[in-house]
Short mmCIF file of C-alpha atoms and ligand atoms in Angstrom, two decimals:
data_model
loop_
_atom_site.label_atom_id
_atom_site.label_comp_id
_atom_site.label_asym_id
_atom_site.label_seq_id
_atom_site.Cartn_x
_atom_site.Cartn_y
_atom_site.Cartn_z
CA MET A 1159 150.57 153.34 27.71
CA SER A 1160 153.10 153.55 30.48
CA THR A 1161 152.63 151.72 33.65
CA ILE A 1162 151.85 153.36 37.07
CA LYS A 1163 155.43 152.61 38.06
CA GLU A 1164 156.80 154.55 35.02
CA ARG A 1165 154.50 157.52 35.43
CA ASP A 1166 155.42 157.53 39.29
CA ARG A 1167 159.00 158.16 38.32
CA GLN A 1168 158.15 161.37 36.48
CA VAL A 1169 156.04 163.06 39.29
CA ILE A 1170 156.50 161.48 42.72
CA TRP A 1171 158.88 162.02 45.63
CA HIS A 1172 158.51 159.04 48.09
CA PRO A 1173 158.81 159.14 51.81
CA TYR A 1174 162.01 157.88 53.37
CA THR A 1175 163.41 157.06 49.98
CA ALA A 1176 166.71 157.75 48.48
CA MET A 1177 165.13 158.58 45.17
CA LYS A 1178 168.40 157.92 43.12
CA ALA A 1179 169.38 154.60 44.70
CA TRP A 1180 165.76 153.37 44.86
CA PRO A 1181 163.77 154.67 42.07
CA GLU A 1182 161.25 151.82 41.58
CA ALA A 1183 158.08 151.60 43.44
CA ILE A 1184 155.65 148.69 43.20
CA ALA A 1185 152.25 149.81 42.01
CA ILE A 1186 149.49 148.38 44.21
CA VAL A 1187 146.14 148.23 42.66
CA LYS A 1188 144.08 146.37 45.32
CA GLY A 1189 144.03 145.09 48.83
CA GLU A 1190 142.54 141.97 50.30
CA GLY A 1191 143.01 140.65 53.85
CA VAL A 1192 146.79 140.52 54.48
CA TYR A 1193 147.51 140.83 50.75
CA LEU A 1194 148.45 143.84 48.59
CA ILE A 1195 148.18 143.08 44.91
CA ASP A 1196 150.31 144.91 42.27
CA GLU A 1197 149.60 145.93 38.66
CA ASN A 1198 150.97 142.66 37.47
CA ASP A 1199 148.62 140.51 39.76
CA ASN A 1200 151.42 139.69 42.24
CA TRP A 1201 149.99 139.03 45.70
CA TYR A 1202 152.24 140.30 48.48
CA ILE A 1203 151.85 139.34 52.21
CA ASP A 1204 151.88 142.63 54.15
CA ALA A 1205 153.91 141.28 57.07
CA ILE A 1206 154.41 144.78 58.49
CA SER A 1207 150.82 146.10 58.37
CA SER A 1208 151.82 148.80 55.92
CA TRP A 1209 154.16 150.68 58.21
CA TRP A 1210 152.33 149.45 61.34
CA VAL A 1211 148.81 150.85 60.70
CA ASN A 1212 146.72 148.11 59.48
CA LEU A 1213 144.82 145.85 62.05
CA HIS A 1214 142.18 143.85 60.29
CA GLY A 1215 143.44 143.46 56.73
CA HIS A 1216 143.21 145.61 53.65
CA ALA A 1217 139.96 146.84 52.01
CA HIS A 1218 137.93 145.53 54.85
CA PRO A 1219 134.27 145.35 53.66
CA TYR A 1220 132.89 146.52 57.08
CA LEU A 1221 135.20 149.46 57.04
CA ALA A 1222 134.38 150.39 53.58
CA GLN A 1223 130.68 150.25 54.34
CA ARG A 1224 130.85 152.39 57.38
CA VAL A 1225 133.01 154.90 55.73
CA SER A 1226 130.83 155.23 52.62
CA GLU A 1227 127.75 155.58 54.77
CA GLN A 1228 129.29 158.48 56.63
CA ILE A 1229 130.79 160.24 53.67
CA ALA A 1230 127.32 160.27 52.09
CA LEU A 1231 125.84 161.79 55.34
CA LEU A 1232 128.45 164.21 56.47
CA GLU A 1233 131.89 164.05 54.86
CA HIS A 1234 133.41 166.89 56.96
CA CYS A 1235 132.68 170.06 58.97
CA MET A 1236 135.11 172.24 60.93
CA PHE A 1237 135.41 171.32 64.63
CA ALA A 1238 135.74 174.70 66.35
CA GLY A 1239 132.39 175.74 67.33
CA PHE A 1240 130.68 172.59 65.89
CA THR A 1241 130.65 168.97 66.68
CA HIS A 1242 129.12 165.64 65.48
CA GLU A 1243 128.24 162.27 66.62
CA PRO A 1244 131.07 160.24 65.15
CA ALA A 1245 133.60 162.45 67.02
CA VAL A 1246 131.75 162.32 70.31
CA ARG A 1247 131.11 158.66 70.10
CA LEU A 1248 134.71 157.86 69.21
CA ALA A 1249 136.02 159.82 72.15
CA GLU A 1250 133.36 158.01 74.54
CA ARG A 1251 134.48 154.61 73.21
CA LEU A 1252 138.14 155.49 73.34
CA LEU A 1253 138.04 156.70 76.97
CA GLU A 1254 136.26 153.45 77.89
CA ILE A 1255 139.10 151.33 76.89
CA LEU A 1256 142.12 153.65 77.44
CA PRO A 1257 144.09 153.51 80.72
CA GLU A 1258 142.27 154.88 83.70
CA GLY A 1259 142.37 158.54 84.46
CA LEU A 1260 142.05 159.82 80.83
CA LYS A 1261 139.12 161.95 80.38
CA LYS A 1262 139.47 164.16 77.33
CA VAL A 1263 140.21 163.62 73.69
CA PHE A 1264 141.91 166.11 71.41
CA TYR A 1265 141.87 165.13 67.66
CA SER A 1266 144.61 165.74 65.05
CA ASP A 1267 145.90 164.21 61.88
CA ASN A 1268 148.59 161.70 62.44
CA GLY A 1269 151.14 160.27 65.01
CA SER A 1270 153.52 163.29 64.70
CA THR A 1271 150.83 165.82 65.37
CA ALA A 1272 149.43 163.74 68.34
CA VAL A 1273 152.90 164.12 69.67
CA GLU A 1274 153.11 167.91 68.99
CA VAL A 1275 149.81 168.38 70.84
CA ALA A 1276 151.13 166.31 73.70
CA ILE A 1277 154.21 168.43 73.94
CA LYS A 1278 152.31 171.73 73.77
CA MET A 1279 149.83 170.44 76.39
CA ALA A 1280 152.47 169.52 78.79
CA LEU A 1281 154.64 172.61 78.41
CA GLN A 1282 151.67 174.99 78.53
CA TYR A 1283 150.16 173.20 81.56
CA TRP A 1284 153.04 174.29 83.67
CA THR A 1285 153.01 177.88 82.15
CA ASN A 1286 149.29 178.13 82.78
CA LYS A 1287 149.82 177.07 86.53
CA GLY A 1288 152.65 179.61 86.89
CA ILE A 1289 155.26 176.93 87.63
CA LYS A 1290 158.54 177.03 85.86
CA LYS A 1291 159.09 173.42 84.33
CA ASN A 1292 160.28 173.77 80.76
CA LYS A 1293 162.68 170.73 80.18
CA LEU A 1294 161.54 167.55 78.26
CA LEU A 1295 163.02 164.14 78.82
CA ALA A 1296 163.05 161.25 76.40
CA LEU A 1297 164.48 157.83 75.98
CA GLN A 1298 167.68 157.27 73.99
CA ASN A 1299 166.85 156.39 70.27
CA ALA A 1300 163.21 157.33 70.68
CA TYR A 1301 161.23 157.94 67.51
CA HIS A 1302 158.13 160.23 68.05
CA GLY A 1303 157.53 161.53 64.46
CA ASP A 1304 158.87 163.80 61.73
CA THR A 1305 157.57 167.35 62.63
CA PHE A 1306 159.89 169.58 64.54
CA GLY A 1307 158.71 169.18 67.95
CA ALA A 1308 158.40 165.30 67.50
CA MET A 1309 161.85 165.29 65.96
CA ALA A 1310 163.23 167.19 68.94
CA VAL A 1311 162.09 164.56 71.39
CA SER A 1312 163.52 161.82 69.11
CA GLY A 1313 166.97 160.45 69.24
CA ARG A 1314 169.32 162.33 67.18
CA SER A 1315 170.12 160.17 64.05
CA VAL A 1316 170.30 160.19 60.35
CA PHE A 1317 166.58 160.95 60.43
CA THR A 1318 167.17 164.28 62.19
CA GLU A 1319 170.81 165.02 60.96
CA ALA A 1320 169.93 167.86 58.62
CA PHE A 1321 167.88 169.67 61.22
CA THR A 1322 169.75 169.05 64.46
CA ASP A 1323 170.64 172.86 64.79
CA PHE A 1324 167.04 173.75 64.70
CA LEU A 1325 165.77 171.20 67.42
CA PHE A 1326 165.18 172.31 70.99
CA GLU A 1327 167.27 170.70 73.68
CA VAL A 1328 165.93 167.54 75.28
CA ASP A 1329 167.75 165.17 77.61
CA PHE A 1330 167.84 161.58 76.69
CA ILE A 1331 167.72 158.66 79.29
CA PRO A 1332 169.85 155.72 78.31
CA PHE A 1333 167.94 152.74 77.03
CA PRO A 1334 167.38 150.09 79.80
CA ASP A 1335 169.98 147.38 79.78
CA LYS A 1336 168.34 143.94 79.29
CA GLN A 1337 169.62 142.49 82.67
CA ASP A 1338 169.64 145.71 84.65
CA SER A 1339 167.68 148.83 84.12
CA SER A 1340 169.16 150.54 87.30
CA TYR A 1341 171.47 152.87 85.33
CA SER A 1342 168.69 154.07 83.10
CA LEU A 1343 166.41 154.65 86.11
CA ALA A 1344 169.12 156.31 88.18
CA THR A 1345 169.63 158.81 85.25
CA LEU A 1346 165.92 159.53 84.98
CA GLU A 1347 165.87 160.12 88.76
CA ARG A 1348 168.77 162.41 88.73
CA LEU A 1349 167.35 164.54 86.04
CA LEU A 1350 163.82 164.61 87.64
CA GLN A 1351 165.31 165.70 91.00
CA ASN A 1352 166.17 169.06 89.19
CA GLY A 1353 162.49 169.83 89.54
CA ASP A 1354 162.35 171.67 86.04
CA VAL A 1355 161.14 168.75 83.87
CA ALA A 1356 157.70 169.36 82.42
CA ALA A 1357 157.30 165.85 80.84
CA PHE A 1358 158.89 162.52 80.03
CA ILE A 1359 157.84 161.18 76.80
CA VAL A 1360 158.29 157.50 76.03
CA GLU A 1361 157.38 154.71 73.76
CA PRO A 1362 156.06 152.07 76.30
CA LEU A 1363 157.66 148.69 76.07
CA VAL A 1364 158.69 148.71 72.29
CA GLN A 1365 160.69 151.39 70.48
CA GLY A 1366 159.51 150.78 66.92
CA SER A 1367 161.74 152.88 64.65
CA ALA A 1368 164.90 152.26 66.81
CA GLY A 1369 164.75 148.62 65.53
CA MET A 1370 161.86 147.10 67.69
CA GLN A 1371 163.97 147.62 70.86
CA MET A 1372 162.05 146.18 73.82
CA TYR A 1373 162.20 146.59 77.62
CA ASP A 1374 160.14 145.13 80.38
CA ALA A 1375 156.94 146.22 82.02
CA ASP A 1376 158.68 146.57 85.48
CA THR A 1377 161.10 149.22 84.11
CA LEU A 1378 158.23 151.10 82.48
CA GLU A 1379 156.28 150.97 85.85
CA LEU A 1380 159.42 152.32 87.57
CA TYR A 1381 159.83 155.17 84.92
CA PHE A 1382 156.16 156.23 85.50
CA SER A 1383 156.32 156.07 89.14
CA LEU A 1384 159.45 158.24 89.43
CA CYS A 1385 157.79 160.88 87.16
CA ARG A 1386 154.70 160.78 89.53
CA LYS A 1387 157.06 161.09 92.49
CA TYR A 1388 158.81 164.13 91.19
CA GLY A 1389 155.72 165.88 89.64
CA THR A 1390 156.66 165.31 85.97
CA LEU A 1391 153.82 164.69 83.45
CA ILE A 1392 154.10 161.26 81.76
CA ILE A 1393 153.54 161.11 77.87
CA ALA A 1394 152.96 157.72 76.57
CA ASP A 1395 153.42 157.53 72.82
CA GLU A 1396 151.36 154.62 71.92
CA VAL A 1397 151.09 155.46 68.19
CA MET A 1398 152.72 152.11 67.23
CA THR A 1399 152.04 149.95 70.49
CA GLY A 1400 148.23 150.90 70.70
CA PHE A 1401 145.36 148.84 69.67
CA GLY A 1402 146.64 145.41 70.60
CA ARG A 1403 150.09 145.23 69.11
CA THR A 1404 151.63 144.22 72.48
CA GLY A 1405 148.80 141.75 73.26
CA PRO A 1406 146.48 143.84 75.50
CA LEU A 1407 144.73 146.80 73.86
CA PHE A 1408 147.58 149.24 75.06
CA ALA A 1409 151.10 148.73 76.25
CA CYS A 1410 150.23 150.91 79.29
CA ASP A 1411 147.79 148.06 80.37
CA TYR A 1412 150.78 146.00 81.49
CA ILE A 1413 151.33 148.42 84.40
CA HIS A 1414 149.58 150.16 87.10
CA THR A 1415 150.77 153.71 86.94
CA HIS A 1416 148.77 155.72 84.32
CA PRO A 1417 150.11 158.27 81.81
CA ASP A 1418 148.89 161.75 81.99
CA ILE A 1419 148.73 161.95 78.23
CA ILE A 1420 148.60 159.25 75.57
CA CYS A 1421 149.29 159.63 71.93
CA LEU A 1422 147.43 157.49 69.41
CA SER A 1423 147.40 157.16 65.67
CA LYS A 1424 148.41 154.33 63.22
CA GLY A 1425 145.94 151.52 64.21
CA LEU A 1426 143.41 153.90 65.46
CA THR A 1427 141.38 153.70 62.14
CA GLY A 1428 142.31 150.12 61.49
CA GLY A 1429 144.91 151.49 59.04
CA ALA A 1430 142.43 152.88 56.66
CA MET A 1431 142.73 156.64 57.28
CA PRO A 1432 145.06 159.13 58.98
CA MET A 1433 144.09 160.43 62.41
CA GLY A 1434 145.89 161.40 65.60
CA VAL A 1435 144.50 161.45 69.11
CA THR A 1436 146.07 163.00 72.22
CA ALA A 1437 144.01 162.10 75.28
CA THR A 1438 144.58 163.54 78.61
CA THR A 1439 143.42 163.88 82.24
CA GLN A 1440 140.85 166.17 83.77
CA ASP A 1441 143.76 167.95 85.64
CA ILE A 1442 145.51 168.80 82.47
CA PHE A 1443 142.30 169.90 80.84
CA ASP A 1444 141.41 172.01 83.77
CA ALA A 1445 144.69 173.94 83.70
CA PHE A 1446 143.48 175.26 80.28
CA TYR A 1447 139.89 175.95 81.41
CA ASP A 1448 139.97 179.64 82.22
CA ASP A 1449 138.36 183.01 81.52
CA ASP A 1450 141.87 184.11 80.38
CA LYS A 1451 141.94 183.37 76.76
CA LEU A 1452 145.87 183.14 76.83
CA LYS A 1453 145.41 179.92 78.65
CA MET A 1454 143.68 178.07 76.03
CA LEU A 1455 145.36 175.54 73.62
CA TYR A 1456 146.15 177.38 70.37
CA HIS A 1457 146.31 174.24 68.13
CA GLY A 1458 144.04 172.82 65.36
CA HIS A 1459 144.08 171.43 61.96
CA SER A 1460 141.68 171.93 59.14
CA TYR A 1461 140.67 168.35 59.17
CA THR A 1462 140.44 167.96 63.06
CA ALA A 1463 137.99 165.12 63.95
CA ASN A 1464 136.95 164.49 60.23
CA PRO A 1465 133.60 162.56 60.52
CA THR A 1466 134.44 160.12 57.75
CA ILE A 1467 137.69 159.28 59.49
CA CYS A 1468 135.99 158.92 62.88
CA ALA A 1469 133.60 156.43 61.12
CA ALA A 1470 136.56 154.35 60.09
CA ALA A 1471 137.91 154.44 63.63
CA LEU A 1472 134.56 153.40 65.13
CA ALA A 1473 134.32 150.61 62.59
CA SER A 1474 137.69 149.41 63.34
CA LEU A 1475 137.08 149.42 67.14
CA ASP A 1476 133.90 147.25 66.52
CA LEU A 1477 136.19 144.64 64.89
CA LEU A 1478 139.08 145.16 67.49
CA LEU A 1479 136.79 144.49 70.39
CA GLN A 1480 135.26 141.27 69.16
CA ASP A 1481 136.58 138.05 70.88
CA SER A 1482 137.64 136.74 67.51
CA CYS A 1483 140.29 139.59 67.33
CA THR A 1484 141.63 138.94 70.80
CA GLU A 1485 141.73 135.12 69.89
CA ASN A 1486 143.68 135.97 66.75
CA ARG A 1487 146.21 138.08 68.71
CA LYS A 1488 146.75 135.13 71.14
CA ARG A 1489 147.22 132.85 68.19
CA ILE A 1490 149.83 135.11 66.65
CA ILE A 1491 151.66 135.50 69.91
CA LYS A 1492 151.84 131.75 70.43
CA ALA A 1493 152.96 131.17 66.90
CA HIS A 1494 155.68 133.87 67.25
CA ALA A 1495 156.94 132.34 70.39
CA ALA A 1496 157.21 128.94 68.95
CA PHE A 1497 159.19 130.18 65.92
CA ALA A 1498 161.31 132.36 68.17
CA ALA A 1499 162.25 129.20 70.23
CA SER A 1500 163.14 127.30 66.93
CA ILE A 1501 165.71 129.76 65.69
CA SER A 1502 167.02 131.27 68.86
CA ASN A 1503 170.32 129.22 68.53
CA HIS A 1504 170.92 129.91 64.87
CA PRO A 1505 174.38 131.38 64.40
CA ALA A 1506 173.06 134.20 62.09
CA VAL A 1507 170.63 135.37 64.91
CA ALA A 1508 172.37 137.88 67.12
CA ASP A 1509 168.98 138.50 69.02
CA ILE A 1510 165.33 137.59 68.88
CA ARG A 1511 162.74 139.34 70.92
CA GLN A 1512 159.08 139.38 71.08
CA MET A 1513 156.38 141.62 72.56
CA GLY A 1514 152.90 140.41 71.92
CA THR A 1515 152.21 140.23 68.15
CA ILE A 1516 155.50 141.84 67.27
CA ILE A 1517 158.56 139.65 66.70
CA ALA A 1518 162.05 141.13 65.78
CA ILE A 1519 165.10 139.20 64.76
CA GLU A 1520 168.56 140.85 64.75
CA ILE A 1521 170.88 139.46 62.19
CA ALA A 1522 174.48 139.08 63.14
CA THR A 1523 176.49 141.50 61.25
CA GLU A 1524 179.62 143.68 61.47
CA THR A 1525 177.83 147.02 60.52
CA PRO A 1526 174.43 147.31 62.29
CA SER A 1527 173.08 150.68 60.93
CA TYR A 1528 170.04 151.86 59.12
CA HIS A 1529 171.82 151.94 55.86
CA ASN A 1530 173.37 148.59 56.16
CA SER A 1531 173.61 146.87 52.74
CA LEU A 1532 172.46 143.72 54.30
CA ARG A 1533 169.14 145.59 54.69
CA ASP A 1534 168.50 146.02 50.95
CA VAL A 1535 169.58 142.30 50.30
CA MET A 1536 166.97 141.11 52.85
CA TYR A 1537 164.33 143.62 51.54
CA ARG A 1538 164.73 142.12 47.94
CA PHE A 1539 164.80 138.68 49.30
CA PHE A 1540 161.46 138.96 51.02
CA LEU A 1541 159.90 140.76 47.95
CA SER A 1542 161.08 137.84 45.74
CA LYS A 1543 159.05 135.67 48.32
CA LYS A 1544 156.05 137.87 47.85
CA ILE A 1545 156.53 139.11 51.41
CA ILE A 1546 156.55 142.85 52.29
CA MET A 1547 159.11 143.42 55.01
CA ARG A 1548 161.07 146.72 55.71
CA PRO A 1549 164.20 145.60 57.71
CA LEU A 1550 165.32 148.35 60.08
CA GLY A 1551 169.08 147.99 59.39
CA ASN A 1552 170.03 144.50 60.32
CA ILE A 1553 166.76 143.96 62.16
CA ILE A 1554 163.87 142.13 60.48
CA TYR A 1555 160.44 142.00 62.24
CA ILE A 1556 156.93 140.89 61.70
CA LEU A 1557 154.18 143.10 62.75
CA PRO A 1558 151.14 141.46 61.10
CA PRO A 1559 147.53 142.42 60.66
CA TYR A 1560 145.57 140.37 63.11
CA CYS A 1561 143.63 138.43 60.44
CA ILE A 1562 146.85 136.75 59.23
CA SER A 1563 146.36 132.83 59.05
CA ASP A 1564 148.59 130.23 60.53
CA GLU A 1565 149.60 129.21 57.15
CA GLU A 1566 150.65 132.71 56.02
CA LEU A 1567 152.57 133.15 59.33
CA ASP A 1568 154.20 129.77 58.70
CA TYR A 1569 155.06 130.78 55.06
CA ILE A 1570 156.88 133.98 56.50
CA TYR A 1571 158.68 131.90 59.22
CA ARG A 1572 159.88 129.49 56.64
CA SER A 1573 161.13 132.26 54.37
CA ILE A 1574 163.03 133.83 57.34
CA THR A 1575 164.59 130.47 58.07
CA GLU A 1576 165.72 130.15 54.55
CA LEU A 1577 167.25 133.73 54.64
CA LEU A 1578 169.14 132.74 57.77
CA GLY A 1579 170.45 129.69 56.09
CA SER A 1580 171.75 131.72 53.18
CA LEU A 1581 173.79 134.32 55.24
C1 PLP B 130 155.03 156.28 63.49
C2 PLP B 130 155.15 156.85 64.76
C3 PLP B 130 154.88 158.20 65.10
C4 PLP B 130 154.61 159.19 63.86
O1 PLP B 130 153.40 158.94 63.40
P1 PLP B 130 153.14 159.51 61.83
O2 PLP B 130 151.64 159.12 61.77
O3 PLP B 130 153.84 158.75 60.91
O4 PLP B 130 153.39 160.95 61.93
C5 PLP B 130 155.21 158.71 66.36
N1 PLP B 130 155.47 157.97 67.34
C6 PLP B 130 155.60 156.57 67.21
C7 PLP B 130 155.96 155.72 68.42
C8 PLP B 130 155.49 155.96 66.03
O5 PLP B 130 155.82 154.81 65.75
#
């Protein structure tokens, strides 16, 4: 009998993988808490929450129970002309905890589709109102997903290289300088002044894929208030930052100006199942509320608001809103801060930054790119330590499930310190 790993090589094409250079995939057979367990019974710490999705640990018994109850009752039904309790309940509960002003929930399948829906809502909002605003603005090096619209509002990079000619034009604002965000803000204001900007889309406080690049809440507040001032819609892409990653439930909770549209996915279901949410204001909803059928939103997916996935999201919210989860996040934030202080002067560390439960360490190197060879060395180093990390070029980061223990965190910190010593 061949192993799962061997059979995989015959039939599978993996995401974001140079299949020639990186043919081997570790076959995971089981999850438990922060651990993923492979076919040879190796226990790996999932230090990056399986691509930023997992909140409460793997194979959580409470999620499993709620999902199995729902799937036995109603696994799925179409969502045009029909509705169900899990979808309605989830929307009610999300709107209770989301930033003020968001009143309607549109469901889709993942982070990219949540962004596609947001872009469509924003562009058609102005068309429906008969106002000509058709430009989109985004932040330099942004990542908003892999579908075409989401790619268009993402920074042009190796990710989009093969498709550049097919992407619609978007203006990019420079990433705010650490000491002084005035150039970034001035550029935004200059573009907004043209009066033709439909929306500004942004990852609030942390740009994940760009390498956990962080900027402060004051700058975010200024971005948003400039958009308000010039009548441009604000799209907050909280696909990664949502559900507690930055400390509070949403990164937008750090500021007072609220987005017009928010995109959610990843942690929405606690990392158990795929789902996207695009939540918006009454004002935007009303622009589509019309006798004229041309004004409705022509968008939907076969599995929109799948009840089983809604049940996973509801169960994850139950866990997320417990005091113990808040305490866990505070504990992680404190531990990260202490670790950051302990290595900040290390010669191999070019930069260290933290936002809530996310900590990123930029390794000093001559060639800081996504395809840095150091990246593979570090990836393999952590695997040898039974830690799952996926460095973004020369940047390593921890973005853990909230159930991670102090001992497990400490083990990761010690492994990082050992890596730094070996560089
Ligand atoms: C991951 C991510 C997306 C895309 O989500 P998918 O579910 O992978 O399509 C969009 N925006 C941000 C900020 C993300 O981190």
